[in-house]
Amino acid sequence: MSAETHEAVHRHEPPKSFIRKYIFSLDHKVIGIQYIILALAAVLVGMTMSVLMRLRLSWPGTSWSILGTLFPTGAPGGIMNPDFYLSLVTMHGTIMVFFVLTTAPQGGFGNYFLPIQIGAEDMAFPVLNMMSFWVTLVGFLVILLAILVEGNATVAHALGDVLGISSAGATVGPIGGWTGYAPLSAVGNTAGPGQGAGMNLWIISIAIFCVGSLLGALNFITTLLNMRTKGMTLMRMPLTCWAWFTTAVLALLSFPVLLGGGILLLLDRTVGTSFFIPGGLVFGSGVLKNHTGGSPILWQHLFWFFGHPEVYIAILPGMGATSHILSTFARKPIFGYRAMVFAIFAIGLLGFFVWGHHMFISGMSPYSAMTFSILTLSIGVPSAVKTFNWLGTLWGSRIRFTPPMLFAIGFVSLFVAGGITGLVLGQTSLDLPMHDTYFVPAHFHLVMGVASIFGMFAATYFWFPKMFGRMMNDKLGKLHFWITFVGVYCIFVPMHTMGMVGMPRRYAEFTQYEYLKSIHPLVVFVSIAALITVVAQILFYFNLVWSIFKGKKASENPWEATTLEWNTASPPPHDNFAGVIPTVQHGPYEFAVPGAPRDYIMQSEPEGAGG
Amino acid sequence: MATTVTTSPLTKSGFGSDLKSSANRYRIGMWVACASILMMFTALSSAYIVRAASSTDWTPLQMPRILLVSSGLILLSSITMEAARRKWQDATQRPGVLLLATIVFGLGFLVCQIFAWRQLARQGIFVASNPHSSFFYVFTATHGIHLLGGLLALSYLTLRRRSVPNNQGALARSKARADAVALYWHFMDFLWIYLFVLLFFVR
């Protein structure tokens, strides 16, 4: 009882000790930054892997001595084995999708800004919030362990002695791709290097990640429903909040499915059940015994029932940030606020009924395929609503071309460029020849990978002044934008061509294919573009770190924006509003209001202020 | 502050000052959590249905009779839970005994589940014996782990004394927490009955 009163009175006292303040913090702002740091670290691992893959693809005979030293079994003499390449594909995908595209947009920026934008002092359940980050971090450590255990025979041996797991040390993880398709993912070492200890750790890592994401989603939904300040009606919420909310709903309903599937897969591997393993499988060493009747397709269904909503989990926060930023720097209200809200929800809802389009070649009935196809193409409608509303917002406005605005416009461009090929792949007849060619990675990298990342870049440049009280360098930001923007198009547009001439995904080498000889210069071009783009990210990292200490001091509202986070100090105090929670009188995007003294009205300004 | 904001100490925490609606977060959070758990069992059930329909190696288990006892126990526990919840909401009554009864019934349920496992094991039926037994063990274990969480929450509720009525905020929170635990417990009950029917009465 006395603890209750104590809690009520002193809840918003900032913690004193370093550990409670920065490590095991309950403050949503600190937790948000922790998520962002996790994503910034994970993206370095994922990006390094993509560089290694590009080197292998474009210069197949060249020996990279450092690789040979680090991975004597996986890359003997500095030339990586195809298995090693496949494990790079797998881990690049896993790390990028889970630990970058799911953590930074939602766990990072969502955590930091959702409570402030709705006028709350913290998340609904601060302890759960802290746990969700630390659980996610454990998931990341386990996936790193998979790399270590599989990566180097010496390390593997040392670790194996401690953990009691053995591995061949020829890869950097499983080789089955981020989708972990059964039966290869279910039968253990028989299926090849990396499919033993590495695959077990992979499944465990993803299961842990699911739990962390679920805790986060629970918190987001409850916070948004319960903790909005006076006057913050649902239809006065910034579109960022709508996006984070929809994302949380998607995560809440899709991660449990992956978790369930993961449990079954792990049981198939460890206790000999046959959920996904059919009878009579023949491997190099003979027929696989003790398994009957399992269905590999069942795994695909469970995986993609999660997997498709997951791509929206990655991109919806980017859409929210883009809407928010476009409106702010176009100095115009967002075009069709209500339509934007419904479009976000429509995309989220439809996302649950289209998973079959990842499985057109699984032998499904043509009638099911047609249903999935029609539903998939119908996502084009809300997507187009969003795109036209973004263009409508920009139309006839005097745009302030700041780095966040550039990245937000870049997001629109990439979303359209990547989304349009979704209309191609969503049709069964066109997907059949395109499936498993470079056309597919070209499509999803543009739309869910790079577009989402552009959303996050925009968010970083936009909110950095609020988070650290200093501005990021404008010139460096613009340079970073232009190199990255041109760079990603140079990487992914040629990949469409490769796909159309039939270049298969996931192959480490193409030298033996006569029909692909002529396209090799394009492969080299893509690699060079990728290297330049990757190096340009140093600009971003440098700008980020340098500006924290040396950036120009930011005012409370440097962008002249309207939402509640710009009502408080930069950076905000521990309880966000120094004990005085603003009430809300206006919609989120009241720019260029006729008769108003300034060209914007903040959400918290009293009713009459608009004039 | 560049702009005027409402600074009256009475509206200091916006909607949060409305104690009842602020405490509602526990109820909302539990509904949301149940939705997510339900989704996992939906996924496992759909795997069950697909696996059952598409295979030739499916040998249905004989239902271990003790499961009837466990089902009875968990139904009883829901009744005591609901009675305890109602007493908790009325500050003049003592819910302690009813909470303890719920815990006892819950533990009894888990013991029966373990007996069912042992009974099957004595017949030589294990997780990997056939697909039906695999699903039986997966469903009961997953449900059991979730129920264990419910037991922890119940123990917390039992050990924690109710707040005195003169602290309105603490009282509202304490009522909301009790509601949330009760909701979870009823959900666990519903889930078991559903799984029981799915496992042994759907052919």
mmCIF file of C-alpha atoms in Angstrom, chain A residues 144-492:
data_model
loop_
_atom_site.group_PDB
_atom_site.id
_atom_site.type_symbol
_atom_site.label_atom_id
_atom_site.label_comp_id
_atom_site.label_asym_id
_atom_site.label_seq_id
_atom_site.Cartn_x
_atom_site.Cartn_y
_atom_site.Cartn_z
ATOM 1 C CA LEU A 144 25.412 -13.210 -33.505
ATOM 2 C CA LEU A 145 26.176 -16.435 -31.648
ATOM 3 C CA ALA A 146 24.890 -18.367 -34.665
ATOM 4 C CA ILE A 147 27.404 -16.469 -36.804
ATOM 5 C CA LEU A 148 30.235 -17.156 -34.352
ATOM 6 C CA VAL A 149 29.409 -20.820 -33.875
ATOM 7 C CA GLU A 150 29.233 -21.474 -37.577
ATOM 8 C CA GLY A 151 31.790 -18.962 -38.759
ATOM 9 C CA ASN A 152 35.166 -20.203 -37.714
ATOM 10 C CA ALA A 153 36.121 -23.732 -36.729
ATOM 11 C CA THR A 154 38.401 -22.553 -33.904
ATOM 12 C CA VAL A 155 35.764 -20.258 -32.403
ATOM 13 C CA ALA A 156 33.134 -22.911 -33.002
ATOM 14 C CA HIS A 157 35.199 -25.456 -31.156
ATOM 15 C CA ALA A 158 35.796 -23.160 -28.193
ATOM 16 C CA LEU A 159 32.145 -22.100 -28.047
ATOM 17 C CA GLY A 160 30.961 -25.639 -28.670
ATOM 18 C CA ASP A 161 32.836 -26.821 -25.585
ATOM 19 C CA VAL A 162 30.990 -24.234 -23.508
ATOM 20 C CA LEU A 163 27.571 -24.551 -25.065
ATOM 21 C CA GLY A 164 27.648 -28.205 -25.977
ATOM 22 C CA ILE A 165 26.848 -27.605 -29.622
ATOM 23 C CA SER A 166 28.953 -28.602 -32.555
ATOM 24 C CA SER A 167 29.215 -27.213 -36.049
ATOM 25 C CA ALA A 168 31.290 -27.472 -39.158
ATOM 26 C CA GLY A 169 32.552 -23.880 -39.181
ATOM 27 C CA ALA A 170 32.078 -23.486 -42.909
ATOM 28 C CA THR A 171 29.382 -20.804 -43.010
ATOM 29 C CA VAL A 172 28.182 -17.815 -40.998
ATOM 30 C CA GLY A 173 24.840 -19.373 -40.137
ATOM 31 C CA PRO A 174 22.093 -21.405 -41.765
ATOM 32 C CA ILE A 175 21.984 -21.538 -45.559
ATOM 33 C CA GLY A 176 18.236 -21.768 -46.104
ATOM 34 C CA GLY A 177 17.368 -18.077 -46.454
ATOM 35 C CA TRP A 178 15.510 -15.835 -44.003
ATOM 36 C CA THR A 179 12.325 -17.785 -44.749
ATOM 37 C CA GLY A 180 13.784 -20.983 -43.249
ATOM 38 C CA TYR A 181 11.848 -23.230 -45.607
ATOM 39 C CA ALA A 182 11.181 -26.772 -44.444
ATOM 40 C CA PRO A 183 12.181 -29.549 -44.908
ATOM 41 C CA LEU A 184 15.782 -28.271 -45.292
ATOM 42 C CA SER A 185 15.419 -26.211 -42.127
ATOM 43 C CA ALA A 186 13.858 -29.118 -40.246
ATOM 44 C CA VAL A 187 16.191 -32.065 -40.732
ATOM 45 C CA GLY A 188 19.395 -30.792 -39.165
ATOM 46 C CA ASN A 189 22.989 -31.203 -40.335
ATOM 47 C CA THR A 190 21.933 -33.666 -43.043
ATOM 48 C CA ALA A 191 20.684 -30.687 -45.024
ATOM 49 C CA GLY A 192 24.128 -29.106 -45.271
ATOM 50 C CA PRO A 193 26.534 -26.872 -43.368
ATOM 51 C CA GLY A 194 24.965 -24.325 -41.056
ATOM 52 C CA GLN A 195 21.728 -26.269 -40.793
ATOM 53 C CA GLY A 196 22.724 -27.821 -37.467
ATOM 54 C CA ALA A 197 23.648 -25.630 -34.509
ATOM 55 C CA GLY A 198 23.290 -22.476 -36.607
ATOM 56 C CA MET A 199 19.704 -23.241 -37.558
ATOM 57 C CA ASN A 200 18.736 -24.055 -33.958
ATOM 58 C CA LEU A 201 20.171 -20.741 -32.810
ATOM 59 C CA TRP A 202 18.415 -18.998 -35.695
ATOM 60 C CA ILE A 203 15.015 -20.337 -34.629
ATOM 61 C CA ILE A 204 15.654 -19.541 -30.971
ATOM 62 C CA SER A 205 16.745 -16.021 -31.846
ATOM 63 C CA ILE A 206 13.616 -15.403 -33.917
ATOM 64 C CA ALA A 207 11.394 -16.831 -31.175
ATOM 65 C CA ILE A 208 12.980 -14.490 -28.631
ATOM 66 C CA PHE A 209 12.563 -11.611 -31.064
ATOM 67 C CA CYS A 210 8.856 -12.462 -31.423
ATOM 68 C CA VAL A 211 8.365 -12.214 -27.664
ATOM 69 C CA GLY A 212 10.133 -8.847 -27.532
ATOM 70 C CA SER A 213 8.040 -7.474 -30.398
ATOM 71 C CA LEU A 214 4.817 -8.691 -28.820
ATOM 72 C CA LEU A 215 5.602 -6.921 -25.558
ATOM 73 C CA GLY A 216 6.289 -3.771 -27.546
ATOM 74 C CA ALA A 217 3.101 -4.035 -29.602
ATOM 75 C CA LEU A 218 0.994 -4.557 -26.476
ATOM 76 C CA ASN A 219 2.463 -1.395 -24.996
ATOM 77 C CA PHE A 220 1.976 0.720 -28.116
ATOM 78 C CA ILE A 221 -1.678 -0.219 -28.492
ATOM 79 C CA THR A 222 -2.537 0.326 -24.838
ATOM 80 C CA THR A 223 -0.654 3.611 -24.672
ATOM 81 C CA LEU A 224 -2.392 5.004 -27.706
ATOM 82 C CA LEU A 225 -5.846 3.903 -26.596
ATOM 83 C CA ASN A 226 -5.515 4.953 -22.981
ATOM 84 C CA MET A 227 -3.071 7.782 -22.571
ATOM 85 C CA ARG A 228 -3.973 10.501 -25.043
ATOM 86 C CA THR A 229 -4.142 13.943 -23.492
ATOM 87 C CA LYS A 230 -7.297 16.038 -23.291
ATOM 88 C CA GLY A 231 -8.497 16.994 -26.740
ATOM 89 C CA MET A 232 -6.303 14.499 -28.556
ATOM 90 C CA THR A 233 -9.145 12.717 -30.320
ATOM 91 C CA LEU A 234 -8.277 9.887 -32.666
ATOM 92 C CA MET A 235 -8.802 12.095 -35.699
ATOM 93 C CA ARG A 236 -6.460 14.739 -34.284
ATOM 94 C CA MET A 237 -3.561 12.335 -33.995
ATOM 95 C CA PRO A 238 -0.541 12.882 -36.219
ATOM 96 C CA LEU A 239 -0.364 10.313 -39.036
ATOM 97 C CA THR A 240 2.830 8.970 -37.470
ATOM 98 C CA CYS A 241 0.765 7.780 -34.503
ATOM 99 C CA TRP A 242 -1.752 6.116 -36.805
ATOM 100 C CA ALA A 243 1.084 4.356 -38.572
ATOM 101 C CA TRP A 244 2.718 3.161 -35.346
ATOM 102 C CA PHE A 245 -0.640 2.000 -34.050
ATOM 103 C CA THR A 246 -1.447 0.007 -37.193
ATOM 104 C CA THR A 247 2.056 -1.438 -37.170
ATOM 105 C CA ALA A 248 1.592 -2.525 -33.564
ATOM 106 C CA VAL A 249 -1.685 -4.239 -34.442
ATOM 107 C CA LEU A 250 0.014 -6.060 -37.317
ATOM 108 C CA ALA A 251 2.874 -7.143 -35.068
ATOM 109 C CA LEU A 252 0.483 -8.245 -32.361
ATOM 110 C CA LEU A 253 -1.401 -10.530 -34.721
ATOM 111 C CA SER A 254 1.404 -11.799 -36.941
ATOM 112 C CA PHE A 255 4.346 -12.485 -34.622
ATOM 113 C CA PRO A 256 2.404 -15.104 -32.611
ATOM 114 C CA VAL A 257 1.954 -17.079 -35.815
ATOM 115 C CA LEU A 258 5.690 -17.094 -36.477
ATOM 116 C CA LEU A 259 6.288 -18.028 -32.851
ATOM 117 C CA GLY A 260 3.890 -20.972 -33.139
ATOM 118 C CA GLY A 261 5.498 -22.119 -36.375
ATOM 119 C CA GLY A 262 8.957 -21.715 -34.846
ATOM 120 C CA ILE A 263 8.025 -23.952 -31.916
ATOM 121 C CA LEU A 264 6.838 -26.678 -34.280
ATOM 122 C CA LEU A 265 9.966 -26.352 -36.413
ATOM 123 C CA LEU A 266 12.230 -26.609 -33.389
ATOM 124 C CA LEU A 267 10.352 -29.730 -32.242
ATOM 125 C CA ASP A 268 10.811 -31.301 -35.671
ATOM 126 C CA ARG A 269 14.534 -30.718 -35.309
ATOM 127 C CA THR A 270 15.048 -31.658 -31.692
ATOM 128 C CA VAL A 271 12.510 -34.299 -30.624
ATOM 129 C CA GLY A 272 11.768 -35.948 -33.941
ATOM 130 C CA THR A 273 8.184 -34.867 -34.625
ATOM 131 C CA SER A 274 6.958 -34.652 -38.226
ATOM 132 C CA PHE A 275 5.052 -31.409 -38.530
ATOM 133 C CA PHE A 276 6.920 -30.254 -41.618
ATOM 134 C CA ILE A 277 8.981 -33.295 -42.627
ATOM 135 C CA PRO A 278 7.412 -35.678 -45.144
ATOM 136 C CA GLY A 279 8.301 -39.346 -45.233
ATOM 137 C CA GLY A 280 10.847 -40.854 -47.598
ATOM 138 C CA LEU A 281 13.061 -37.809 -48.076
ATOM 139 C CA VAL A 282 16.276 -38.776 -49.842
ATOM 140 C CA PHE A 283 19.500 -37.009 -48.916
ATOM 141 C CA GLY A 284 23.021 -37.701 -50.077
ATOM 142 C CA SER A 285 23.560 -40.320 -47.415
ATOM 143 C CA GLY A 286 20.283 -42.126 -47.975
ATOM 144 C CA VAL A 287 16.617 -42.031 -47.050
ATOM 145 C CA LEU A 288 15.663 -40.006 -43.991
ATOM 146 C CA LYS A 289 14.083 -42.353 -41.470
ATOM 147 C CA ASN A 290 11.677 -41.822 -38.575
ATOM 148 C CA HIS A 291 9.645 -39.126 -40.260
ATOM 149 C CA THR A 292 6.316 -39.474 -42.040
ATOM 150 C CA GLY A 293 3.525 -37.359 -43.375
ATOM 151 C CA GLY A 294 4.642 -33.821 -42.509
ATOM 152 C CA SER A 295 3.848 -30.917 -44.806
ATOM 153 C CA PRO A 296 6.619 -28.516 -45.886
ATOM 154 C CA ILE A 297 3.958 -26.281 -47.432
ATOM 155 C CA LEU A 298 2.406 -25.882 -43.985
ATOM 156 C CA TRP A 299 5.574 -24.109 -42.842
ATOM 157 C CA GLN A 300 5.331 -21.799 -45.841
ATOM 158 C CA HIS A 301 1.766 -20.910 -44.931
ATOM 159 C CA LEU A 302 2.635 -20.191 -41.297
ATOM 160 C CA PHE A 303 5.766 -18.298 -42.247
ATOM 161 C CA TRP A 304 4.148 -16.089 -44.852
ATOM 162 C CA PHE A 305 1.056 -15.443 -42.786
ATOM 163 C CA PHE A 306 3.564 -13.667 -40.593
ATOM 164 C CA GLY A 307 5.924 -12.685 -43.404
ATOM 165 C CA HIS A 308 3.589 -10.543 -45.416
ATOM 166 C CA PRO A 309 2.311 -8.379 -42.565
ATOM 167 C CA GLU A 310 5.970 -8.108 -41.582
ATOM 168 C CA VAL A 311 6.784 -6.128 -44.724
ATOM 169 C CA TYR A 312 4.090 -3.647 -43.720
ATOM 170 C CA ILE A 313 5.493 -3.586 -40.210
ATOM 171 C CA ALA A 314 8.684 -2.385 -41.860
ATOM 172 C CA ILE A 315 7.211 0.257 -44.138
ATOM 173 C CA LEU A 316 4.117 1.693 -42.391
ATOM 174 C CA PRO A 317 6.126 3.754 -39.885
ATOM 175 C CA GLY A 318 8.045 5.147 -42.869
ATOM 176 C CA MET A 319 4.734 6.134 -44.465
ATOM 177 C CA GLY A 320 3.702 7.850 -41.256
ATOM 178 C CA ALA A 321 6.958 9.767 -40.976
ATOM 179 C CA THR A 322 6.795 10.725 -44.661
ATOM 180 C CA SER A 323 3.251 12.089 -44.395
ATOM 181 C CA HIS A 324 4.231 14.060 -41.319
ATOM 182 C CA ILE A 325 7.390 15.498 -42.833
ATOM 183 C CA LEU A 326 5.927 16.277 -46.269
ATOM 184 C CA SER A 327 3.170 18.314 -44.693
ATOM 185 C CA THR A 328 5.580 20.160 -42.409
ATOM 186 C CA PHE A 329 8.008 21.226 -45.124
ATOM 187 C CA ALA A 330 5.411 21.826 -47.813
ATOM 188 C CA ARG A 331 3.792 24.167 -45.238
ATOM 189 C CA LYS A 332 0.410 22.735 -46.213
ATOM 190 C CA PRO A 333 -2.071 20.523 -44.409
ATOM 191 C CA ILE A 334 -1.702 16.895 -45.426
ATOM 192 C CA PHE A 335 -3.964 16.251 -48.403
ATOM 193 C CA GLY A 336 -6.908 14.073 -47.332
ATOM 194 C CA TYR A 337 -6.060 13.284 -43.689
ATOM 195 C CA ARG A 338 -9.065 11.008 -43.250
ATOM 196 C CA ALA A 339 -8.301 9.103 -46.455
ATOM 197 C CA MET A 340 -4.719 8.659 -45.263
ATOM 198 C CA VAL A 341 -5.926 7.096 -42.023
ATOM 199 C CA PHE A 342 -8.251 4.704 -43.807
ATOM 200 C CA ALA A 343 -5.570 3.852 -46.357
ATOM 201 C CA ILE A 344 -3.127 2.869 -43.595
ATOM 202 C CA PHE A 345 -5.771 0.640 -42.068
ATOM 203 C CA ALA A 346 -6.776 -0.831 -45.417
ATOM 204 C CA ILE A 347 -3.157 -1.706 -46.190
ATOM 205 C CA GLY A 348 -2.763 -3.302 -42.777
ATOM 206 C CA LEU A 349 -5.987 -5.269 -43.068
ATOM 207 C CA LEU A 350 -5.413 -6.487 -46.626
ATOM 208 C CA GLY A 351 -1.886 -7.452 -45.602
ATOM 209 C CA PHE A 352 -3.354 -10.398 -43.695
ATOM 210 C CA PHE A 353 -5.049 -11.931 -46.730
ATOM 211 C CA VAL A 354 -2.320 -11.967 -49.350
ATOM 212 C CA TRP A 355 0.371 -14.259 -47.962
ATOM 213 C CA GLY A 356 -0.290 -16.804 -50.693
ATOM 214 C CA HIS A 357 1.329 -14.576 -53.324
ATOM 215 C CA HIS A 358 4.691 -15.669 -51.942
ATOM 216 C CA MET A 359 3.724 -19.264 -52.731
ATOM 217 C CA PHE A 360 2.371 -19.158 -56.280
ATOM 218 C CA ILE A 361 4.803 -21.860 -57.355
ATOM 219 C CA SER A 362 4.090 -24.121 -54.371
ATOM 220 C CA GLY A 363 1.514 -26.025 -56.396
ATOM 221 C CA MET A 364 -1.531 -24.326 -54.900
ATOM 222 C CA SER A 365 -4.880 -24.531 -56.635
ATOM 223 C CA PRO A 366 -5.191 -21.960 -59.427
ATOM 224 C CA TYR A 367 -8.400 -20.758 -57.791
ATOM 225 C CA SER A 368 -6.609 -19.944 -54.536
ATOM 226 C CA ALA A 369 -3.817 -18.336 -56.517
ATOM 227 C CA MET A 370 -6.333 -16.170 -58.321
ATOM 228 C CA THR A 371 -7.943 -15.109 -55.044
ATOM 229 C CA PHE A 372 -4.584 -14.219 -53.552
ATOM 230 C CA SER A 373 -3.692 -12.397 -56.750
ATOM 231 C CA ILE A 374 -6.833 -10.251 -56.769
ATOM 232 C CA LEU A 375 -6.455 -9.392 -53.094
ATOM 233 C CA THR A 376 -2.797 -8.532 -53.659
ATOM 234 C CA LEU A 377 -3.540 -6.204 -56.537
ATOM 235 C CA SER A 378 -6.278 -4.527 -54.500
ATOM 236 C CA ILE A 379 -3.589 -3.261 -52.097
ATOM 237 C CA GLY A 380 -2.675 -1.023 -55.007
ATOM 238 C CA VAL A 381 -5.798 1.032 -54.254
ATOM 239 C CA PRO A 382 -4.944 2.295 -50.743
ATOM 240 C CA SER A 383 -1.294 2.565 -51.816
ATOM 241 C CA ALA A 384 -2.326 4.798 -54.697
ATOM 242 C CA VAL A 385 -4.540 6.837 -52.360
ATOM 243 C CA LYS A 386 -1.488 7.489 -50.217
ATOM 244 C CA THR A 387 0.742 8.307 -53.159
ATOM 245 C CA PHE A 388 -1.707 10.746 -54.725
ATOM 246 C CA ASN A 389 -2.317 12.393 -51.373
ATOM 247 C CA TRP A 390 1.430 12.861 -50.923
ATOM 248 C CA LEU A 391 1.616 14.412 -54.373
ATOM 249 C CA GLY A 392 -1.462 16.503 -53.582
ATOM 250 C CA THR A 393 0.297 17.764 -50.461
ATOM 251 C CA LEU A 394 3.336 18.798 -52.483
ATOM 252 C CA TRP A 395 1.319 20.310 -55.319
ATOM 253 C CA GLY A 396 1.641 24.071 -55.586
ATOM 254 C CA SER A 397 3.490 24.387 -52.296
ATOM 255 C CA ARG A 398 6.637 26.306 -51.502
ATOM 256 C CA ILE A 399 8.777 23.412 -50.409
ATOM 257 C CA ARG A 400 11.548 23.847 -47.853
ATOM 258 C CA PHE A 401 14.198 21.448 -49.120
ATOM 259 C CA THR A 402 15.757 20.334 -45.862
ATOM 260 C CA PRO A 403 17.434 16.900 -45.501
ATOM 261 C CA PRO A 404 14.360 15.311 -43.850
ATOM 262 C CA MET A 405 12.175 16.646 -46.665
ATOM 263 C CA LEU A 406 14.552 15.284 -49.310
ATOM 264 C CA PHE A 407 14.460 11.847 -47.734
ATOM 265 C CA ALA A 408 10.681 11.970 -47.409
ATOM 266 C CA ILE A 409 10.354 12.814 -51.115
ATOM 267 C CA GLY A 410 12.861 10.026 -51.772
ATOM 268 C CA PHE A 411 10.578 7.697 -49.845
ATOM 269 C CA VAL A 412 7.657 8.527 -52.130
ATOM 270 C CA SER A 413 9.826 7.967 -55.186
ATOM 271 C CA LEU A 414 11.147 4.619 -53.959
ATOM 272 C CA PHE A 415 7.746 3.465 -52.776
ATOM 273 C CA VAL A 416 6.294 4.070 -56.221
ATOM 274 C CA ALA A 417 9.285 2.604 -58.068
ATOM 275 C CA GLY A 418 9.354 -0.506 -55.914
ATOM 276 C CA GLY A 419 5.606 -0.817 -55.557
ATOM 277 C CA ILE A 420 4.887 -0.778 -59.248
ATOM 278 C CA THR A 421 6.742 -4.071 -59.741
ATOM 279 C CA GLY A 422 4.545 -5.503 -57.015
ATOM 280 C CA LEU A 423 1.735 -5.270 -59.542
ATOM 281 C CA VAL A 424 3.840 -7.450 -61.838
ATOM 282 C CA LEU A 425 4.753 -10.050 -59.227
ATOM 283 C CA GLY A 426 1.256 -10.097 -57.771
ATOM 284 C CA GLN A 427 -0.132 -11.686 -60.918
ATOM 285 C CA THR A 428 0.224 -15.438 -61.030
ATOM 286 C CA SER A 429 1.059 -15.682 -64.716
ATOM 287 C CA LEU A 430 3.808 -13.068 -64.464
ATOM 288 C CA ASP A 431 5.128 -14.351 -61.155
ATOM 289 C CA LEU A 432 5.714 -17.864 -62.446
ATOM 290 C CA PRO A 433 8.630 -16.928 -64.731
ATOM 291 C CA MET A 434 9.876 -14.136 -62.441
ATOM 292 C CA HIS A 435 9.889 -16.199 -59.256
ATOM 293 C CA ASP A 436 13.347 -16.746 -57.766
ATOM 294 C CA THR A 437 14.985 -14.389 -60.246
ATOM 295 C CA TYR A 438 16.676 -11.097 -59.439
ATOM 296 C CA PHE A 439 13.415 -9.338 -60.247
ATOM 297 C CA VAL A 440 12.104 -10.303 -56.803
ATOM 298 C CA PRO A 441 15.003 -8.950 -54.714
ATOM 299 C CA ALA A 442 14.931 -5.842 -56.893
ATOM 300 C CA HIS A 443 11.254 -5.344 -56.049
ATOM 301 C CA PHE A 444 11.357 -5.938 -52.317
ATOM 302 C CA HIS A 445 14.642 -4.155 -51.713
ATOM 303 C CA LEU A 446 13.299 -0.975 -53.270
ATOM 304 C CA VAL A 447 9.927 -1.031 -51.601
ATOM 305 C CA MET A 448 10.388 -2.604 -48.181
ATOM 306 C CA GLY A 449 14.133 -2.257 -47.749
ATOM 307 C CA VAL A 450 15.332 1.048 -49.091
ATOM 308 C CA ALA A 451 12.020 2.921 -48.889
ATOM 309 C CA SER A 452 11.686 2.008 -45.216
ATOM 310 C CA ILE A 453 15.272 3.035 -44.602
ATOM 311 C CA PHE A 454 14.603 6.363 -46.331
ATOM 312 C CA GLY A 455 11.651 6.810 -44.002
ATOM 313 C CA MET A 456 14.036 6.279 -41.101
ATOM 314 C CA PHE A 457 16.641 8.650 -42.514
ATOM 315 C CA ALA A 458 13.911 11.279 -42.883
ATOM 316 C CA ALA A 459 12.812 10.610 -39.307
ATOM 317 C CA THR A 460 16.369 10.845 -38.014
ATOM 318 C CA TYR A 461 17.122 14.180 -39.682
ATOM 319 C CA PHE A 462 13.686 15.488 -38.650
ATOM 320 C CA TRP A 463 13.665 14.485 -34.984
ATOM 321 C CA PHE A 464 17.367 14.662 -34.212
ATOM 322 C CA PRO A 465 17.071 18.281 -32.955
ATOM 323 C CA LYS A 466 14.334 17.188 -30.562
ATOM 324 C CA MET A 467 16.241 14.138 -29.370
ATOM 325 C CA PHE A 468 19.628 15.755 -28.800
ATOM 326 C CA GLY A 469 18.963 19.482 -28.722
ATOM 327 C CA ARG A 470 21.260 20.086 -31.686
ATOM 328 C CA MET A 471 20.817 20.269 -35.452
ATOM 329 C CA MET A 472 22.420 17.796 -37.824
ATOM 330 C CA ASN A 473 24.674 19.283 -40.435
ATOM 331 C CA ASP A 474 22.566 20.400 -43.368
ATOM 332 C CA LYS A 475 25.171 20.158 -46.146
ATOM 333 C CA LEU A 476 26.384 16.714 -45.106
ATOM 334 C CA GLY A 477 22.762 15.603 -44.913
ATOM 335 C CA LYS A 478 22.042 16.751 -48.452
ATOM 336 C CA LEU A 479 25.218 15.140 -49.777
ATOM 337 C CA HIS A 480 24.248 11.942 -47.991
ATOM 338 C CA PHE A 481 20.808 12.102 -49.563
ATOM 339 C CA TRP A 482 21.950 12.592 -53.146
ATOM 340 C CA ILE A 483 24.619 9.868 -53.117
ATOM 341 C CA THR A 484 22.268 7.409 -51.416
ATOM 342 C CA PHE A 485 19.291 8.267 -53.601
ATOM 343 C CA VAL A 486 21.166 7.894 -56.882
ATOM 344 C CA GLY A 487 23.126 4.961 -55.469
ATOM 345 C CA VAL A 488 20.148 2.795 -54.535
ATOM 346 C CA TYR A 489 18.553 3.314 -57.925
ATOM 347 C CA CYS A 490 21.847 2.307 -59.589
ATOM 348 C CA ILE A 491 21.872 -0.834 -57.445
ATOM 349 C CA PHE A 492 18.313 -2.007 -57.780
#
